[in-house]
């Protein structure tokens, strides 16, 4: 990880467009910007670890990041895979506790890091910021409720079908596809590689997807969606 130079005006513009800070006056945005750094992380580099003191509020500028937890036997569960523009690590910023999860760069990443002390100070001084905080935390809570629902009521093959069906269309090819390992998919779906491998074979056999090494391409989305509701 290394810190990168950035213009104060660039930081102010970024913060003014962020949901957490968009209601702050210009003078407050400048104060927050002065406590914001731009950092670079290499692929597979740990950004922070569960249990560590809060490193700040992160805004992902470029790259992708995974949020995960590890069991005592080393099994990983991926909660979210974050894309550029996402703000994360809100929980320890606002409750002043340690990091709740691990954050790791899945590729080379550039991130803005806002000092947690200035975030809490602004929340005290500008009550209107509280509404944005509540809305964003509620959105995150709703997402985790959906995650618990999927883990509780859907089989792995259904969760895999839902994951693939939700992929965005590639602007160039017009196809839905993803490059990912079976281990990464297993961590994301809350299972193990062997179970994911069987589910991929079933989906491919049905004509829903095509698998080639680490590439998974959606061939027949209608078939895939039937798998999503299969009992």
CSV table of C-alpha atoms in Angstrom, one decimal:
chain,number,residue,atom,x,y,z
A,1,UNK,CA,0.0,0.0,0.0
A,2,UNK,CA,1.2,3.5,-0.7
A,3,UNK,CA,-0.3,7.0,-0.4
A,4,UNK,CA,-0.7,9.0,-3.6
A,5,UNK,CA,-0.8,12.8,-4.0
A,6,UNK,CA,-4.2,14.3,-5.0
A,7,UNK,CA,-5.4,17.8,-5.4
A,8,UNK,CA,-7.6,19.2,-2.6
A,9,UNK,CA,-10.2,20.3,-5.2
A,10,UNK,CA,-10.4,16.7,-6.5
A,11,UNK,CA,-11.1,15.4,-3.0
A,12,UNK,CA,-13.7,18.1,-2.3
A,13,UNK,CA,-15.5,17.2,-5.6
A,14,UNK,CA,-15.4,13.5,-4.7
A,15,UNK,CA,-16.9,14.0,-1.3
A,16,UNK,CA,-19.6,16.4,-2.5
A,17,UNK,CA,-20.9,13.6,-4.8
A,18,UNK,CA,-20.8,11.0,-2.0
A,19,UNK,CA,-24.1,10.2,-0.3
A,20,UNK,CA,-22.6,10.5,3.2
A,21,UNK,CA,-21.2,14.0,2.6
A,22,UNK,CA,-23.4,15.5,-0.1
A,23,UNK,CA,-25.5,17.6,2.5
A,24,UNK,CA,-22.4,19.3,4.0
A,25,UNK,CA,-21.6,22.9,3.3
A,26,UNK,CA,-18.5,23.8,1.2
A,27,UNK,CA,-16.5,24.7,4.3
A,28,UNK,CA,-17.2,21.3,5.9
A,29,UNK,CA,-16.3,19.5,2.7
A,30,UNK,CA,-13.0,21.2,2.7
A,31,UNK,CA,-12.3,20.1,6.3
A,32,UNK,CA,-13.1,16.5,5.4
A,33,UNK,CA,-11.1,16.6,2.2
A,34,UNK,CA,-8.0,17.7,4.2
A,35,UNK,CA,-8.4,14.5,6.2
A,36,UNK,CA,-8.8,12.3,3.1
A,37,UNK,CA,-5.9,10.3,1.5
A,38,UNK,CA,-5.6,8.5,-1.8
A,39,UNK,CA,-4.1,5.0,-1.4
A,40,UNK,CA,-3.0,2.3,-3.8
A,41,UNK,CA,-3.2,-1.5,-3.1
A,42,UNK,CA,-1.8,-4.3,-5.2
A,43,UNK,CA,-3.8,-7.3,-6.2
A,44,UNK,CA,-4.3,-9.7,-3.3
A,45,UNK,CA,-3.0,-7.1,-0.8
A,46,UNK,CA,-4.9,-6.9,2.5
A,47,UNK,CA,-6.5,-3.5,3.1
A,48,UNK,CA,-7.5,-4.2,6.6
A,49,UNK,CA,-8.2,-7.2,8.9
A,50,UNK,CA,-11.1,-8.1,11.1
A,51,UNK,CA,-10.5,-7.0,14.7
A,52,UNK,CA,-8.0,-4.2,13.8
A,53,UNK,CA,-8.7,-0.6,14.9
A,54,UNK,CA,-10.8,1.4,12.3
A,55,UNK,CA,-8.6,2.6,9.4
A,56,UNK,CA,-11.2,5.0,8.1
A,57,UNK,CA,-14.2,5.3,5.7
A,58,UNK,CA,-13.2,3.9,2.3
A,59,UNK,CA,-14.4,5.0,-1.1
A,60,UNK,CA,-13.3,2.7,-3.9
A,61,UNK,CA,-12.0,4.7,-6.9
A,62,UNK,CA,-10.7,2.0,-9.2
A,63,UNK,CA,-10.5,-1.8,-9.0
A,64,UNK,CA,-12.5,-4.4,-7.0
A,65,UNK,CA,-12.4,-5.3,-3.3
A,66,UNK,CA,-13.8,-8.3,-1.4
A,67,UNK,CA,-15.2,-8.2,2.1
A,68,UNK,CA,-14.9,-11.5,3.9
A,69,UNK,CA,-14.6,-13.5,7.1
A,70,UNK,CA,-12.5,-16.5,7.9
A,71,UNK,CA,-13.5,-19.5,10.1
A,72,UNK,CA,-11.1,-21.0,12.6
A,73,UNK,CA,-10.3,-23.8,10.1
A,74,UNK,CA,-9.5,-21.3,7.4
A,75,UNK,CA,-12.7,-21.4,5.4
A,76,UNK,CA,-13.6,-18.1,3.8
A,77,UNK,CA,-17.0,-16.5,3.4
A,78,UNK,CA,-17.2,-13.6,1.0
A,79,UNK,CA,-20.0,-11.1,1.9
A,80,UNK,CA,-19.6,-8.6,-0.9
A,81,UNK,CA,-17.5,-7.9,-3.9
A,82,UNK,CA,-17.2,-4.2,-4.3
A,83,UNK,CA,-16.9,-2.2,-7.6
A,84,UNK,CA,-15.6,1.3,-8.2
A,85,UNK,CA,-17.7,4.1,-6.6
A,86,UNK,CA,-18.7,2.0,-3.5
A,87,UNK,CA,-18.2,3.3,0.0
A,88,UNK,CA,-17.5,0.7,2.7
A,89,UNK,CA,-16.3,0.1,6.3
A,90,UNK,CA,-19.1,2.3,7.8
A,91,UNK,CA,-19.7,0.1,10.8
A,92,UNK,CA,-16.5,0.7,12.7
A,93,UNK,CA,-16.5,4.4,11.6
A,94,UNK,CA,-19.8,5.0,13.3
A,95,UNK,CA,-19.8,2.5,16.3
A,96,UNK,CA,-16.1,3.2,17.0
A,97,UNK,CA,-15.4,-0.5,17.3
A,98,UNK,CA,-12.9,-2.7,15.4
A,99,UNK,CA,-13.2,-3.8,11.8
A,100,UNK,CA,-16.0,-6.3,11.4
A,101,UNK,CA,-14.6,-8.1,8.3
A,102,UNK,CA,-11.5,-8.5,6.2
A,103,UNK,CA,-11.0,-6.3,3.1
A,104,UNK,CA,-8.7,-7.5,0.3
A,105,UNK,CA,-7.9,-6.1,-3.1
A,106,UNK,CA,-9.0,-8.5,-5.9
A,107,UNK,CA,-7.0,-6.5,-8.4
A,108,UNK,CA,-4.9,-3.3,-8.3
A,109,UNK,CA,-7.0,-0.8,-6.4
A,110,UNK,CA,-7.0,2.9,-5.8
A,111,UNK,CA,-9.1,4.0,-2.7
A,112,UNK,CA,-9.9,7.2,-0.9
A,113,UNK,CA,-9.6,6.9,2.8
A,114,UNK,CA,-11.4,9.4,5.1
A,115,UNK,CA,-10.2,9.8,8.7
A,116,UNK,CA,-12.9,8.3,10.9
A,117,UNK,CA,-12.5,11.1,13.5
A,118,UNK,CA,-13.5,13.8,11.0
A,119,UNK,CA,-16.5,11.7,9.8
A,120,UNK,CA,-17.8,11.5,13.4
A,121,UNK,CA,-17.1,15.1,14.0
A,122,UNK,CA,-19.2,16.2,11.0
A,123,UNK,CA,-22.0,13.9,12.1
A,124,UNK,CA,-22.2,15.8,15.4
A,125,UNK,CA,-21.9,19.3,13.8
A,126,UNK,CA,-24.3,18.7,10.9
A,127,UNK,CA,-27.4,16.7,11.9
A,128,UNK,CA,-28.6,16.6,8.3
A,129,UNK,CA,-25.8,14.1,7.6
A,130,UNK,CA,-27.5,11.7,9.9
A,131,UNK,CA,-30.3,11.0,7.4
A,132,UNK,CA,-27.8,9.9,4.8
A,133,UNK,CA,-26.1,7.7,7.2
A,134,UNK,CA,-29.3,6.0,8.3
A,135,UNK,CA,-30.4,5.5,4.7
A,136,UNK,CA,-27.1,3.9,3.7
A,137,UNK,CA,-26.8,1.7,6.7
A,138,UNK,CA,-30.4,0.6,6.2
A,139,UNK,CA,-29.6,-0.3,2.6
A,140,UNK,CA,-26.6,-2.4,3.8
A,141,UNK,CA,-28.8,-4.1,6.4
A,142,UNK,CA,-31.4,-5.0,3.8
A,143,UNK,CA,-28.6,-6.5,1.6
A,144,UNK,CA,-27.4,-8.7,4.4
A,145,UNK,CA,-31.0,-9.8,5.2
A,146,UNK,CA,-31.2,-11.0,1.6
A,147,UNK,CA,-27.9,-12.8,2.0
A,148,UNK,CA,-29.2,-14.6,5.1
A,149,UNK,CA,-32.4,-15.5,3.2
A,150,UNK,CA,-30.4,-17.0,0.3
A,151,UNK,CA,-28.2,-19.1,2.6
A,152,UNK,CA,-31.2,-20.3,4.6
A,153,UNK,CA,-33.7,-21.1,2.0
A,154,UNK,CA,-31.9,-21.8,-1.3
A,155,UNK,CA,-29.7,-24.7,-2.4
A,156,UNK,CA,-26.2,-23.9,-3.8
A,157,UNK,CA,-27.3,-24.5,-7.4
A,158,UNK,CA,-30.1,-22.0,-7.0
A,159,UNK,CA,-27.8,-19.4,-5.4
A,160,UNK,CA,-25.3,-20.0,-8.2
A,161,UNK,CA,-28.0,-19.5,-10.8
A,162,UNK,CA,-29.1,-16.3,-9.1
A,163,UNK,CA,-25.6,-15.0,-9.0
A,164,UNK,CA,-25.0,-15.7,-12.7
A,165,UNK,CA,-28.4,-14.3,-13.8
A,166,UNK,CA,-27.6,-11.0,-11.9
A,167,UNK,CA,-24.4,-10.5,-13.9
A,168,UNK,CA,-24.4,-7.3,-16.1
A,169,UNK,CA,-24.3,-7.6,-19.8
A,170,UNK,CA,-20.8,-6.8,-21.3
A,171,UNK,CA,-21.0,-3.7,-23.4
A,172,UNK,CA,-18.7,-5.1,-26.1
A,173,UNK,CA,-20.0,-8.7,-26.5
A,174,UNK,CA,-23.5,-8.2,-25.3
A,175,UNK,CA,-23.1,-11.4,-23.2
A,176,UNK,CA,-23.3,-12.2,-19.5
A,177,UNK,CA,-20.0,-13.7,-18.4
A,178,UNK,CA,-17.6,-13.8,-15.5
A,179,UNK,CA,-14.0,-14.8,-14.9
A,180,UNK,CA,-13.7,-16.4,-11.5
A,181,UNK,CA,-12.3,-19.5,-9.8
A,182,UNK,CA,-14.4,-22.2,-8.3
A,183,UNK,CA,-12.8,-21.4,-4.9
A,184,UNK,CA,-13.8,-17.8,-5.2
A,185,UNK,CA,-17.4,-18.8,-6.2
A,186,UNK,CA,-17.6,-21.2,-3.3
A,187,UNK,CA,-16.5,-18.4,-0.9
A,188,UNK,CA,-19.1,-16.1,-2.3
A,189,UNK,CA,-21.9,-18.6,-2.1
A,190,UNK,CA,-21.0,-19.8,1.4
A,191,UNK,CA,-20.1,-23.4,0.4
A,192,UNK,CA,-17.1,-25.5,-0.7
A,193,UNK,CA,-15.4,-25.9,-4.2
A,194,UNK,CA,-16.6,-29.5,-4.7
A,195,UNK,CA,-20.3,-28.5,-4.3
A,196,UNK,CA,-19.8,-25.5,-6.7
A,197,UNK,CA,-18.1,-27.8,-9.3
A,198,UNK,CA,-21.1,-30.1,-9.2
A,199,UNK,CA,-23.6,-27.2,-9.6
A,200,UNK,CA,-21.6,-25.8,-12.5
A,201,UNK,CA,-21.7,-29.2,-14.3
A,202,UNK,CA,-25.5,-29.4,-13.8
A,203,UNK,CA,-26.1,-25.9,-15.1
A,204,UNK,CA,-23.8,-26.6,-18.1
A,205,UNK,CA,-25.5,-29.9,-18.8
A,206,UNK,CA,-28.9,-28.2,-18.9
A,207,UNK,CA,-27.6,-25.7,-21.5
A,208,UNK,CA,-27.9,-22.7,-19.2
A,209,UNK,CA,-24.1,-21.8,-19.1
A,210,UNK,CA,-20.8,-22.6,-20.8
A,211,UNK,CA,-17.7,-23.2,-18.7
A,212,UNK,CA,-14.2,-22.8,-20.0
A,213,UNK,CA,-11.4,-22.8,-17.5
A,214,UNK,CA,-12.2,-19.9,-15.3
A,215,UNK,CA,-14.7,-18.3,-17.6
A,216,UNK,CA,-18.4,-18.8,-17.1
A,217,UNK,CA,-20.8,-17.6,-19.8
A,218,UNK,CA,-24.6,-17.4,-19.6
A,219,UNK,CA,-25.9,-19.2,-22.8
A,220,UNK,CA,-29.6,-19.5,-22.1
A,221,UNK,CA,-30.8,-17.1,-19.4
A,222,UNK,CA,-34.4,-18.5,-19.5
A,223,UNK,CA,-33.0,-21.9,-18.5
A,224,UNK,CA,-30.9,-20.3,-15.8
A,225,UNK,CA,-33.9,-18.6,-14.3
A,226,UNK,CA,-35.8,-21.9,-14.1
A,227,UNK,CA,-33.0,-23.2,-12.0
A,228,UNK,CA,-33.4,-20.2,-9.7
A,229,UNK,CA,-36.8,-21.4,-8.6
A,230,UNK,CA,-36.2,-25.2,-8.7
A,231,UNK,CA,-37.0,-27.0,-5.5
